[in-house]
Amino acid sequence: MSEEWQAELVKQSVVLAFTTTGKVAEYLWKRFTNRVAREPAAVERAVRRLLEENPEAASDLAKLIEREVPEKRRKPRIADNEGPFVDRLGAWGQLAGRNGCAVLCGPPGIGKTALVKRFATETTGAGGAYPDGALLVDLADYRDGPGMPLARSRIMTYVLSRLGIETLGTTGEELAAQYEATLEPLRLLLVFDNAESAGELHGLIPPAPMSLILALTSGPADDFIFGFSTPVALGQLEPGADRQLLEQLCGAELLARDPQGVEALLAQCDRIPPAIVSAGHAARQRENFTPRPFTDVARELAGGAELGKVSRAYDELVAGLSPEAGELCRLLTAFPGPSFTPELVSVLLGRSGTQALIELQAQVLLTAEPGGRWRLGSQARQAVLRTGDTSGVDEAFARLLRFYVGRAVRADTSNPDRFRVYDTAVPASADIVPEVDWLAAEMPVLRALAAAAYQRGFHHELTQLCGALEIVPLHRNVHREFEAILSYGIAATTEPALLARMVSQHGRVLSLLGEFALAAKDFDRAEAELRRIPDPGTDLHQQLAASVSEFRALFHREQGQLEEALGYYFRALEISRRLSVPGKRHRGRGLHARMLANVLVGLGRAQETVGLLEEAEQNTLDEDKRNLAQVLLVRAKAFAETGQTAGARALLPEVWRLANEARSDQYDLEISEALGDAAWRAGDPDQARQYWSGVWQRYETARHPRRARLYHKLWFGS
């Protein structure tokens, strides 16, 4: 036994030895007989000697004292939360088994008290971390209003009374001493709810090393970093836990009736428990009157419907933000979505906004998204909109749009040889020149941004964005997003050259998506726009005509109409040859020669491609690895078609290397198919079918017309 425990045992034994009817006194005096004087010092010496000579006496005395003293001492309990409870594993894990002082922080209503109630139920009592019980003290009940001083003496008295201890002191000092002495040996969970600051807990935290003193606060956690361990932040539920909570509230059967509505509703609730509870209640009320109750409630919330006291709590939360955080929250309503990076906060504000971002995160007004991205919560957005304050929003949107336009244009113009029709003039900037990967990651944002830019009348910037973003689908599979962006750009201008380029690009993208009926209309319109150009003899017009022919050839190639594609590619190559300057590489000429050669291979005329491929290679820059890879790919196909399988199989790994160095994933299916063709002609049908099978699966999933060709190869070979 420890010295501290033995000293406490001796002290209590001495005191109880002088009671007249106590079991401890009876036990001691039977052993002392008449050999010990009835005075405290003598009794203390005798007890110590007894414990040294008879170690079992310590256990006997401890049991007797436990029966005698705690007759008035109770082990308090915190009633469990009766409502549904899910998740919170992260915060629970940080609290489990802890002693000392800790702080649990989070905005009002996030579920701090509910977590503590469940935690107390699981960790107190026999065998728990806190066998002496748990106490929850709501500090709001002991102050006259927010920011007012606490009535500490009343709190100490309450805690002692819950422990079954009579307060005997007549002064504050005596009460504090009794409070500390009583709590010091206990293993207790003591919770102070609604703590406004660490300072107001001064004098209420006892020297109880085996207890956990837990403060719950809705205020800034910064105030608690001294004297407390690292704050445990309570935020949104983990992904998937929101659905579990909704199922507990509404039942699995009701959720199964309206699965899409469930997802829409949860998106409006941002994984915030009280929002889910309130929205779930609203859906349950409608279950007998509509087949899709969750859809109906989600639609109402998206339109600005309120969630009663939950919405009022959001209104209070937004109103209580610091000026900078309040401004950022307001300006984020100008961000079209779906998510933003911390970098964009500075763009919206026009200055650094790190502290404002930290505050919004601490108040759980932001929802974390994959990839280090964030979005303003749906209910937070509605709370801002209810204020009616739109100051600075238009200016923030303009900054945001010009930021994206500037980055896209700088990325595009980093390759000076690409053909462009749009206005490439943007303000000079020391900003980075982003890589295609950055633009590809931002395409969902750019799609939403294009729609908002069109609605707000930023038509010139929109055409710049459409032109600059042409480079992205050349490298990454973002065709659907680019198609949507182009549709807004097309609606934003009447200038014939711009329209010819954007409409033909739109047709090209639709062709790659297999939507040929719509693509055909685009190419007819593009030809009509070409005829509207005032001076068709300029180099610009001729280059534009060549690009329209190139895209129309792709339209036919994607449908397997190779003879038609051949004619359009030949027309494009003729124009590029006229525009090229002897002795200088011409990018368009290299592209069109290679594309024409590729169609000839498909038509079984590979022997006619030798000169075209030399022309393509001579007009392709060494650093243009993407297009150089394509030249070598067509050459490998031609080798395979003419029986030079060894040459084909030797070239294709180099094609892969160049495509990977260019970080372009748009040609992996074509390369894989070529690998299969070469393997087949080399007499390795099993290897060929492995390649073709993977390609066919991708085409089949996308319902692309090429899937029929690959299916035929799987059965009959190349």
XYZ file of C-alpha atoms in Angstrom:
718
model
C 0.000 0.000 0.000
C 1.182 3.498 -0.813
C 2.317 5.928 1.871
C -0.479 8.353 0.913
C -3.138 5.663 1.211
C -1.740 4.462 4.580
C -1.588 8.008 5.944
C -5.256 8.574 4.959
C -6.223 5.247 6.557
C -4.426 6.138 9.817
C -6.022 9.591 9.905
C -9.542 8.252 9.449
C -8.949 5.470 11.976
C -7.808 7.939 14.625
C -10.878 10.124 14.134
C -13.309 7.205 14.214
C -11.640 5.673 17.285
C -13.302 8.332 19.430
C -16.904 7.623 18.279
C -18.985 5.842 20.864
C -20.864 3.396 18.677
C -18.720 2.953 15.594
C -17.459 -0.366 14.262
C -13.983 1.113 13.708
C -13.755 2.178 17.387
C -14.963 -1.249 18.523
C -12.366 -2.971 16.302
C -9.473 -0.818 17.528
C -10.171 -0.800 21.270
C -10.557 -4.596 21.320
C -7.006 -4.810 20.073
C -5.627 -1.975 22.194
C -7.319 -3.163 25.470
C -6.060 -0.848 28.169
C -2.565 -0.440 26.791
C -3.287 2.792 24.790
C -4.168 6.145 26.274
C -7.355 7.739 24.947
C -5.724 10.649 23.296
C -5.079 11.171 19.472
C -1.278 11.005 19.451
C -1.247 7.703 21.342
C -3.972 6.235 19.150
C -2.103 7.251 15.981
C 1.068 5.519 17.173
C -0.920 2.432 18.089
C -2.660 2.279 14.681
C 0.651 2.578 12.843
C 2.148 -0.196 14.984
C -0.910 -2.388 14.354
C -0.599 -1.963 10.598
C 3.106 -2.821 10.698
C 2.603 -5.943 12.789
C -0.582 -7.139 11.119
C -0.907 -6.144 7.414
C -4.354 -7.757 7.243
C -5.574 -5.096 9.680
C -5.292 -2.523 6.889
C -7.871 -4.390 4.806
C -10.148 -4.846 7.813
C -10.006 -1.151 8.717
C -10.543 -0.032 5.116
C -13.700 -2.128 4.836
C -15.044 -0.886 8.167
C -14.311 2.749 7.275
C -15.963 2.293 3.855
C -19.112 1.059 5.597
C -19.100 3.732 8.253
C -18.066 6.932 6.454
C -19.892 6.581 3.106
C -23.237 6.009 4.774
C -23.847 9.656 3.865
C -21.629 9.769 0.728
C -23.353 8.983 -2.573
C -21.891 8.123 -5.972
C -23.580 10.564 -8.302
C -24.616 9.631 -11.821
C -25.259 11.568 -15.021
C -28.471 10.451 -16.691
C -27.861 9.035 -20.184
C -29.118 10.896 -23.232
C -32.441 9.312 -24.192
C -32.228 10.328 -27.843
C -30.429 8.464 -30.654
C -26.653 8.445 -30.509
C -24.192 7.502 -33.253
C -20.509 7.900 -34.093
C -18.290 10.270 -32.024
C -15.629 7.570 -31.958
C -12.828 10.063 -32.511
C -13.721 12.306 -29.587
C -14.564 9.310 -27.409
C -11.149 7.806 -28.085
C -9.436 11.037 -27.053
C -11.321 11.136 -23.731
C -11.252 7.454 -22.819
C -9.127 6.686 -19.780
C -7.925 10.248 -19.302
C -7.237 11.921 -15.973
C -6.540 15.544 -15.202
C -8.181 18.426 -17.071
C -9.614 18.368 -20.591
C -11.839 20.573 -22.701
C -14.456 19.480 -25.236
C -15.232 22.301 -27.645
C -17.731 22.837 -30.431
C -20.611 25.133 -31.380
C -23.932 25.065 -29.510
C -26.061 22.045 -30.343
C -23.275 19.976 -31.896
C -23.742 17.239 -29.299
C -21.158 17.866 -26.549
C -23.572 17.210 -23.694
C -25.051 14.147 -25.423
C -21.569 12.701 -25.840
C -20.686 13.351 -22.194
C -23.868 11.685 -20.972
C -23.188 8.563 -22.976
C -19.496 8.642 -21.999
C -20.419 8.920 -18.303
C -22.780 5.957 -18.553
C -20.045 3.766 -20.004
C -17.127 4.842 -17.777
C -18.530 5.223 -14.237
C -19.432 2.637 -11.635
C -17.659 -0.579 -10.675
C -14.984 -1.522 -13.152
C -15.131 1.855 -14.893
C -12.441 4.488 -15.162
C -14.340 6.681 -12.684
C -15.826 4.392 -10.000
C -16.762 7.288 -7.704
C -19.391 8.519 -10.168
C -19.991 11.469 -12.494
C -21.297 14.977 -12.011
C -22.535 17.445 -14.626
C -22.601 21.087 -13.544
C -24.260 23.548 -15.933
C -22.378 26.768 -15.245
C -25.110 28.777 -16.969
C -27.243 28.092 -13.879
C -24.677 29.802 -11.666
C -24.233 33.140 -13.415
C -26.700 35.980 -13.885
C -26.154 36.126 -17.640
C -23.526 35.646 -20.350
C -20.201 37.088 -19.296
C -21.260 37.535 -15.659
C -19.192 36.110 -12.749
C -19.831 32.603 -11.497
C -21.246 31.907 -8.032
C -18.399 29.567 -7.113
C -19.517 28.910 -3.533
C -22.899 27.703 -4.777
C -21.172 25.394 -7.267
C -18.924 23.909 -4.579
C -21.877 23.412 -2.280
C -23.818 21.696 -5.070
C -20.961 19.322 -5.865
C -20.486 18.411 -2.195
C -24.203 17.856 -1.710
C -24.338 15.550 -4.757
C -21.555 13.574 -3.116
C -23.567 13.384 0.101
C -21.202 15.645 2.021
C -22.478 18.209 4.493
C -20.833 21.603 4.113
C -19.401 22.602 7.461
C -17.346 25.710 6.702
C -18.659 29.166 7.408
C -16.236 31.053 5.157
C -15.319 30.772 1.487
C -11.833 29.607 2.365
C -13.161 26.808 4.582
C -15.636 25.722 1.888
C -12.898 25.665 -0.744
C -10.656 23.626 1.535
C -13.436 21.116 2.195
C -14.242 20.949 -1.541
C -10.636 20.166 -2.435
C -10.101 17.709 0.422
C -13.281 15.816 -0.482
C -12.534 15.521 -4.201
C -8.795 14.904 -3.962
C -8.858 11.124 -3.299
C -11.775 10.389 -5.631
C -11.820 8.917 -9.138
C -14.625 11.052 -10.481
C -15.839 12.436 -13.806
C -16.630 16.094 -13.103
C -18.097 17.992 -16.069
C -18.528 21.768 -16.251
C -20.925 22.571 -19.088
C -21.203 25.984 -20.756
C -17.765 27.163 -19.655
C -17.120 30.614 -21.112
C -13.408 30.767 -20.334
C -10.656 28.927 -18.545
C -10.360 31.774 -16.055
C -13.829 31.339 -14.630
C -12.972 27.761 -13.665
C -10.256 29.023 -11.314
C -10.861 27.520 -7.881
C -13.314 24.919 -9.230
C -10.715 22.461 -10.502
C -9.716 20.332 -7.494
C -6.300 18.699 -7.047
C -7.749 15.309 -7.960
C -5.155 13.481 -10.068
C -7.250 10.350 -10.533
C -10.356 12.238 -11.739
C -11.194 13.740 -15.131
C -12.284 17.353 -14.932
C -13.950 18.086 -18.275
C -14.985 21.555 -19.447
C -17.526 21.909 -22.268
C -17.317 25.172 -24.191
C -18.886 26.750 -27.235
C -16.399 29.585 -27.165
C -12.916 29.769 -28.662
C -10.773 26.857 -27.511
C -7.662 29.063 -27.539
C -8.416 30.226 -24.000
C -8.083 26.676 -22.688
C -4.727 25.713 -24.163
C -2.934 26.730 -20.949
C -3.827 24.590 -17.959
C -5.771 22.095 -20.074
C -4.607 19.406 -22.465
C -5.118 19.806 -26.208
C -8.801 20.630 -26.797
C -10.990 17.833 -28.124
C -12.984 19.385 -30.965
C -16.450 18.019 -31.653
C -17.647 18.682 -35.188
C -19.707 16.923 -37.812
C -20.526 13.256 -37.757
C -18.251 11.000 -39.737
C -19.391 10.201 -43.302
C -22.040 7.494 -43.131
C -22.938 8.177 -39.494
C -25.454 10.802 -40.619
C -27.387 8.109 -42.451
C -27.241 5.862 -39.373
C -28.732 8.651 -37.286
C -31.481 9.307 -39.823
C -32.285 5.590 -39.924
C -32.589 5.487 -36.120
C -34.997 8.408 -36.313
C -37.132 7.333 -39.285
C -36.598 3.605 -39.717
C -34.945 1.684 -42.536
C -38.240 1.071 -44.324
C -38.973 4.776 -44.781
C -35.433 5.435 -45.999
C -35.751 2.623 -48.543
C -38.821 4.336 -50.017
C -36.875 7.403 -51.088
C -33.128 6.632 -51.378
C -32.272 9.590 -53.619
C -34.208 11.925 -51.368
C -32.268 10.637 -48.375
C -28.974 11.604 -50.021
C -30.339 15.028 -50.951
C -31.610 15.598 -47.421
C -28.337 14.592 -45.797
C -26.473 16.950 -48.135
C -28.620 19.791 -46.775
C -27.853 18.789 -43.179
C -24.031 18.751 -43.486
C -23.710 15.852 -40.995
C -24.846 18.140 -38.142
C -26.873 16.088 -35.592
C -29.583 18.650 -34.666
C -30.167 19.462 -38.339
C -30.558 15.763 -39.133
C -32.933 15.262 -36.195
C -35.090 18.241 -37.192
C -35.128 17.366 -40.903
C -35.840 13.710 -40.118
C -38.794 14.743 -37.976
C -40.120 16.865 -40.837
C -39.811 13.927 -43.246
C -41.540 11.583 -40.817
C -44.470 13.982 -40.583
C -44.924 13.721 -44.365
C -44.600 9.961 -44.761
C -48.372 9.416 -45.065
C -48.908 12.231 -47.543
C -46.137 11.878 -50.138
C -44.241 8.942 -51.652
C -40.925 10.813 -51.361
C -40.885 12.634 -48.040
C -37.100 13.124 -47.912
C -37.040 14.584 -51.422
C -39.757 17.064 -50.494
C -37.997 18.229 -47.330
C -34.617 18.469 -49.115
C -36.162 20.599 -51.854
C -37.748 22.895 -49.284
C -34.476 23.297 -47.394
C -32.567 24.059 -50.597
C -35.161 26.732 -51.322
C -34.600 28.429 -47.987
C -37.079 26.665 -45.675
C -36.164 26.850 -41.998
C -35.647 24.100 -39.423
C -37.191 25.845 -36.450
C -34.847 26.320 -33.533
C -31.985 24.758 -35.505
C -32.186 27.587 -38.047
C -32.450 30.137 -35.251
C -29.281 28.679 -33.706
C -27.499 29.098 -37.043
C -28.723 32.682 -37.249
C -27.282 33.381 -33.795
C -24.031 31.625 -34.686
C -23.536 33.657 -37.868
C -24.478 36.883 -36.075
C -21.879 36.157 -33.379
C -18.947 35.701 -35.740
C -16.033 38.104 -35.689
C -16.216 40.807 -38.409
C -13.621 39.071 -40.596
C -15.179 35.614 -40.227
C -18.624 37.087 -40.834
C -17.348 38.738 -44.024
C -15.782 35.503 -45.257
C -18.955 33.557 -44.496
C -20.939 36.112 -46.516
C -18.497 36.115 -49.440
C -18.461 32.323 -49.593
C -22.075 32.530 -50.734
C -20.626 33.985 -53.957
C -18.531 30.841 -54.467
C -20.531 28.728 -56.917
C -19.207 25.420 -55.619
C -19.043 22.623 -55.102
C -15.929 23.059 -52.922
C -12.972 25.374 -52.440
C -9.361 25.227 -51.295
C -7.916 27.506 -48.576
C -6.060 29.358 -51.341
C -9.351 30.626 -52.737
C -10.285 32.243 -49.430
C -7.618 34.887 -50.025
C -8.991 35.427 -53.525
C -12.522 36.008 -52.254
C -11.424 38.338 -49.449
C -8.735 40.087 -51.438
C -6.339 39.453 -48.527
C -5.249 36.657 -46.222
C -8.154 35.016 -44.434
C -6.527 32.244 -42.421
C -7.904 33.314 -39.044
C -11.399 33.747 -40.454
C -11.199 30.288 -41.997
C -10.080 28.797 -38.670
C -13.023 30.451 -36.907
C -15.564 29.160 -39.432
C -14.119 25.673 -39.109
C -14.227 25.839 -35.304
C -17.890 26.829 -35.465
C -18.543 23.907 -37.859
C -19.913 26.219 -40.531
C -17.662 24.528 -43.073
C -17.886 20.947 -44.296
C -14.662 19.082 -45.033
C -14.475 17.482 -48.467
C -11.916 15.006 -49.896
C -8.580 16.336 -51.070
C -8.213 19.090 -48.473
C -11.181 20.999 -49.855
C -14.052 22.689 -48.001
C -17.531 23.978 -48.652
C -19.800 26.361 -46.811
C -22.460 24.305 -45.046
C -25.943 24.416 -46.543
C -27.607 25.683 -43.377
C -24.826 28.214 -42.812
C -25.414 29.503 -46.356
C -29.139 29.841 -45.682
C -28.433 31.723 -42.444
C -26.273 34.224 -44.354
C -28.918 34.630 -47.041
C -31.583 35.299 -44.398
C -29.601 38.328 -43.254
C -30.111 39.975 -46.640
C -26.569 41.392 -46.466
C -24.838 41.058 -49.852
C -22.151 43.690 -49.359
C -18.942 42.782 -51.180
C -20.404 39.670 -52.813
C -20.358 40.976 -56.402
C -16.780 42.214 -56.052
C -15.706 38.864 -54.570
C -17.235 36.964 -57.476
C -15.443 39.190 -59.981
C -12.115 38.555 -58.207
C -12.785 34.835 -58.206
C -13.680 34.687 -61.902
C -10.663 36.734 -62.969
C -8.409 34.578 -60.807
C -9.557 31.407 -62.579
C -9.485 33.032 -66.019
C -5.962 34.324 -65.389
C -4.685 30.933 -64.289
C -6.330 29.099 -67.174
C -4.987 31.540 -69.771
C -1.464 31.429 -68.338
C -1.555 27.624 -68.388
C -2.744 27.602 -72.000
C -0.345 30.234 -73.312
C 2.639 28.472 -71.724
C 2.557 26.516 -75.016
C 2.851 29.298 -77.629
C 2.277 27.003 -80.633
C -1.334 26.042 -79.942
C -3.997 27.583 -82.194
C -6.248 30.079 -80.380
C -9.120 32.343 -81.320
C -10.030 33.838 -77.931
C -8.573 37.000 -76.373
C -5.514 35.890 -74.370
C -4.990 39.280 -72.705
C -5.112 39.010 -68.900
C -3.574 41.293 -66.268
C 0.095 40.654 -65.560
C 0.549 38.539 -62.442
C 3.256 36.901 -60.378
C 0.825 34.052 -59.742
C 1.852 30.514 -60.624
C 1.300 28.966 -64.032
C -0.803 25.954 -63.039
C -0.355 22.501 -64.488
C -3.156 20.647 -66.214
C -3.711 18.562 -63.072
C -4.672 21.697 -61.130
C -7.151 22.784 -63.782
C -8.575 19.251 -64.022
C -9.156 19.156 -60.251
C -10.972 22.492 -60.476
C -13.255 21.521 -63.387
C -16.358 20.971 -61.188
C -15.809 24.471 -59.773
C -15.182 25.905 -63.234
C -18.410 24.345 -64.482
C -20.403 26.050 -61.736
C -18.387 29.236 -62.210
C -19.237 29.329 -65.918
C -22.956 29.129 -65.177
C -22.714 31.942 -62.615
C -20.529 34.050 -64.923
C -23.122 33.761 -67.694
C -25.944 34.759 -65.350
C -23.966 37.738 -64.055
C -23.034 38.977 -67.518
C -19.282 38.252 -67.544
C -19.446 37.151 -71.173
C -15.954 38.191 -72.288
C -14.286 36.386 -69.379
C -16.431 33.361 -70.142
C -15.158 33.103 -73.724
C -11.594 33.407 -72.420
C -12.248 30.572 -69.988
C -13.680 28.344 -72.726
C -10.724 28.946 -75.010
C -8.072 28.422 -72.356
C -9.642 25.234 -70.983
C -9.380 23.447 -74.346
C -6.055 22.025 -73.122
C -7.602 20.137 -70.200
C -9.656 17.478 -72.052
C -6.636 16.873 -74.273
C -4.917 15.394 -71.214
C -7.652 14.375 -68.762
C -11.062 12.751 -68.985
C -13.133 15.817 -68.076
C -15.219 15.955 -71.232
C -18.600 16.268 -69.538
C -17.529 19.274 -67.473
C -15.896 20.937 -70.476
C -18.990 20.361 -72.611
C -21.132 22.155 -70.032
C -18.669 25.063 -69.786
C -18.595 25.425 -73.567
C -22.384 25.589 -73.719
C -22.329 28.757 -71.598
C -19.540 30.276 -73.683
C -21.477 29.601 -76.878
C -24.512 31.366 -75.426
C -22.376 34.341 -74.386
C -21.126 35.548 -77.785
C -22.239 36.342 -81.326
C -18.715 36.744 -82.790
C -18.496 34.255 -85.694
C -14.846 33.169 -85.303
C -15.293 32.510 -81.590
C -18.515 30.646 -82.260
C -16.991 28.537 -85.028
C -14.219 27.449 -82.661
C -16.372 26.860 -79.575
C -19.237 25.159 -81.413
C -16.866 22.823 -83.279
C -15.048 22.083 -79.992
C -18.432 21.315 -78.464
C -19.135 18.918 -81.324
C -15.733 17.305 -80.830
C -16.406 16.696 -77.134
C -19.897 15.324 -77.840
C -18.358 12.964 -80.407
C -15.948 11.633 -77.785
C -18.936 11.165 -75.472
C -20.796 9.236 -78.180
C -23.579 11.817 -78.592
C -23.389 12.010 -82.358
C -26.818 13.430 -83.212
C -26.110 16.570 -81.162
C -22.540 16.726 -82.468
C -23.772 16.719 -86.089
C -25.834 19.846 -85.416
C -22.770 21.537 -83.908
C -20.674 20.918 -87.003
C -23.386 22.239 -89.301
C -23.549 25.387 -87.201
C -19.753 25.715 -87.105
C -19.627 25.641 -90.905
C -22.316 28.324 -90.977
C -20.329 30.508 -88.565
C -17.239 30.125 -90.781
C -19.231 31.564 -93.669
C -20.149 34.580 -91.531
C -16.523 35.647 -91.023
C -16.015 38.889 -92.992
C -12.582 38.073 -94.472
C -12.214 34.331 -95.082
C -8.767 34.678 -96.665
C -6.768 35.442 -93.524
C -4.446 32.904 -91.926
C -6.644 32.971 -88.824
C -9.694 31.987 -90.826
C -7.788 29.279 -92.681
C -6.472 27.801 -89.413
C -9.992 27.904 -88.026
C -11.328 26.114 -91.101
C -8.644 23.466 -90.694
C -9.556 22.917 -87.034
C -13.267 22.614 -87.880
C -12.418 19.998 -90.531
C -10.199 18.178 -88.012
C -12.983 18.007 -85.438
C -15.522 16.894 -88.022
C -13.141 14.134 -89.127
C -12.961 12.957 -85.496
C -16.784 12.943 -85.431
C -16.799 10.441 -88.321
C -13.834 8.450 -87.004
C -15.542 7.856 -83.661
C -18.493 6.330 -85.514
C -16.247 4.090 -87.638
C -16.955 6.147 -90.772
C -13.329 6.132 -91.840
C -13.781 7.105 -95.495
C -15.644 10.266 -94.459
C -13.026 10.971 -91.781
C -10.277 10.561 -94.391
C -11.718 13.353 -96.524
C -11.963 15.857 -93.669
C -8.459 15.060 -92.347
C -7.040 15.460 -95.853
C -8.761 18.854 -96.183
C -7.301 19.961 -92.819
C -3.806 18.804 -93.836
C -3.992 20.673 -97.142
C -4.789 23.929 -95.338
C -1.987 23.381 -92.794
C 0.506 22.707 -95.578
C -0.422 26.007 -97.261
C 0.011 27.885 -93.982
C 3.335 26.324 -93.048
C 6.633 28.066 -93.703
C 9.445 26.010 -95.258
C 12.126 25.119 -92.751
C 9.884 25.812 -89.720
C 7.841 23.309 -87.782
C 4.104 23.796 -88.036
C 2.118 22.237 -85.198
C -1.150 21.927 -87.133
C 0.592 20.234 -90.045
C 2.130 17.651 -87.714
C -1.208 16.934 -86.070
C -3.144 16.562 -89.294
C -0.519 14.391 -90.974
C -0.543 12.027 -88.003
C -4.362 11.936 -87.812
C -4.649 11.210 -91.537
C -2.094 8.398 -91.216
C -4.062 6.900 -88.315
C -7.227 6.688 -90.433
C -5.304 5.125 -93.312
C -4.078 2.394 -90.946
C -7.691 1.776 -89.936
C -8.642 1.446 -93.597
C -5.934 -1.173 -94.144
C -3.731 1.223 -96.118
C -0.805 1.320 -93.703
C 1.724 1.244 -96.528
C 0.620 4.779 -97.473
C 1.529 6.217 -94.066
C 5.326 6.253 -94.256
C 5.626 9.745 -95.726
C 2.804 11.133 -93.610
C 4.408 9.904 -90.392
C 7.758 11.399 -91.379
C 5.937 14.685 -92.060
C 4.197 14.438 -88.694
C 7.432 13.784 -86.821
C 9.251 16.629 -88.594
C 6.519 19.038 -87.464
C 6.323 17.849 -83.844
C 8.549 19.472 -81.251
C 10.742 17.148 -79.200
C 9.316 18.583 -75.976
C 5.737 17.952 -77.133
C 5.755 14.465 -75.659
C 1.990 13.946 -75.906
C 1.854 14.422 -79.660
C 5.199 12.673 -80.184
C 3.729 9.664 -78.378
C 0.793 9.760 -80.788
C 3.078 9.793 -83.840
C 4.931 6.734 -82.517
C 1.618 5.034 -81.688
C 0.382 5.367 -85.261
C 3.750 4.125 -86.527
C 3.458 1.082 -84.229
C -0.030 0.413 -85.599
C 1.317 0.665 -89.140
C 4.123 -1.779 -88.293
C 1.619 -4.251 -86.845
C -0.670 -3.882 -89.873
C 2.183 -4.597 -92.301
C 3.502 -7.595 -90.376
C 6.387 -5.858 -88.642
C 5.236 -7.028 -85.224
C 8.674 -6.879 -83.608
C 8.960 -3.217 -84.545
C 5.460 -2.539 -83.223
C 6.068 -4.242 -79.897
C 9.378 -2.435 -79.501
C 7.787 0.992 -80.087
C 4.764 0.691 -77.818
C 6.631 0.808 -74.466
C 8.202 4.066 -75.659
C 4.722 5.357 -76.460
C 3.650 4.560 -72.881
C 6.728 6.306 -71.492
C 6.159 9.498 -73.463
C 2.443 9.591 -72.642
C 3.189 9.141 -68.933
C 5.851 11.849 -68.999
C 3.272 14.144 -70.606
C 0.906 13.102 -67.779
C -1.783 12.445 -70.352
C -4.315 9.678 -69.764
C -6.488 10.305 -72.817
C -4.851 7.703 -75.045
C -4.430 4.745 -72.719
C -7.293 2.836 -74.379
C -5.872 3.385 -77.840
C -2.415 2.291 -76.692
C -3.816 -0.804 -74.977
C -5.738 -1.765 -78.092
C -2.575 -1.335 -80.198
C -0.679 -3.576 -77.763
C -3.381 -6.205 -78.255
C -3.202 -5.888 -82.050
C 0.575 -6.311 -81.993
C 0.341 -9.335 -79.699
C -2.238 -10.958 -81.975
C -0.087 -10.505 -85.063
C 2.902 -11.834 -83.121
C 0.975 -15.064 -82.476
C 0.061 -14.429 -78.831
C -3.771 -14.479 -78.765
C -4.021 -14.841 -74.976
C -1.991 -11.677 -74.409
C -3.976 -9.892 -77.119
C -7.303 -10.748 -75.530
C -6.102 -9.557 -72.131
C -5.466 -6.115 -73.597
C -8.660 -6.051 -75.648
C -10.803 -7.236 -72.749
C -9.745 -4.314 -70.575
C -10.426 -1.860 -73.390
C -13.818 -3.408 -74.140
C -14.884 -3.158 -70.492
C -14.205 0.599 -70.478
C -16.087 1.125 -73.759
C -18.969 -1.080 -72.623
C -19.325 0.849 -69.354
C -19.457 4.124 -71.296
C -21.765 2.570 -73.975
C -19.329 3.856 -76.596
C -19.787 2.679 -80.217
C -16.227 1.303 -80.245
C -17.317 -1.466 -77.922
C -18.703 -3.421 -80.908
C -15.326 -3.364 -82.661
C -13.530 -4.583 -79.530
C -16.118 -7.290 -78.992
C -15.495 -8.488 -82.543
C -11.741 -8.605 -81.897
C -12.256 -10.642 -78.744
C -14.115 -13.255 -80.767
C -12.327 -13.246 -84.098
C -9.033 -11.431 -83.572
C -7.530 -8.451 -85.335
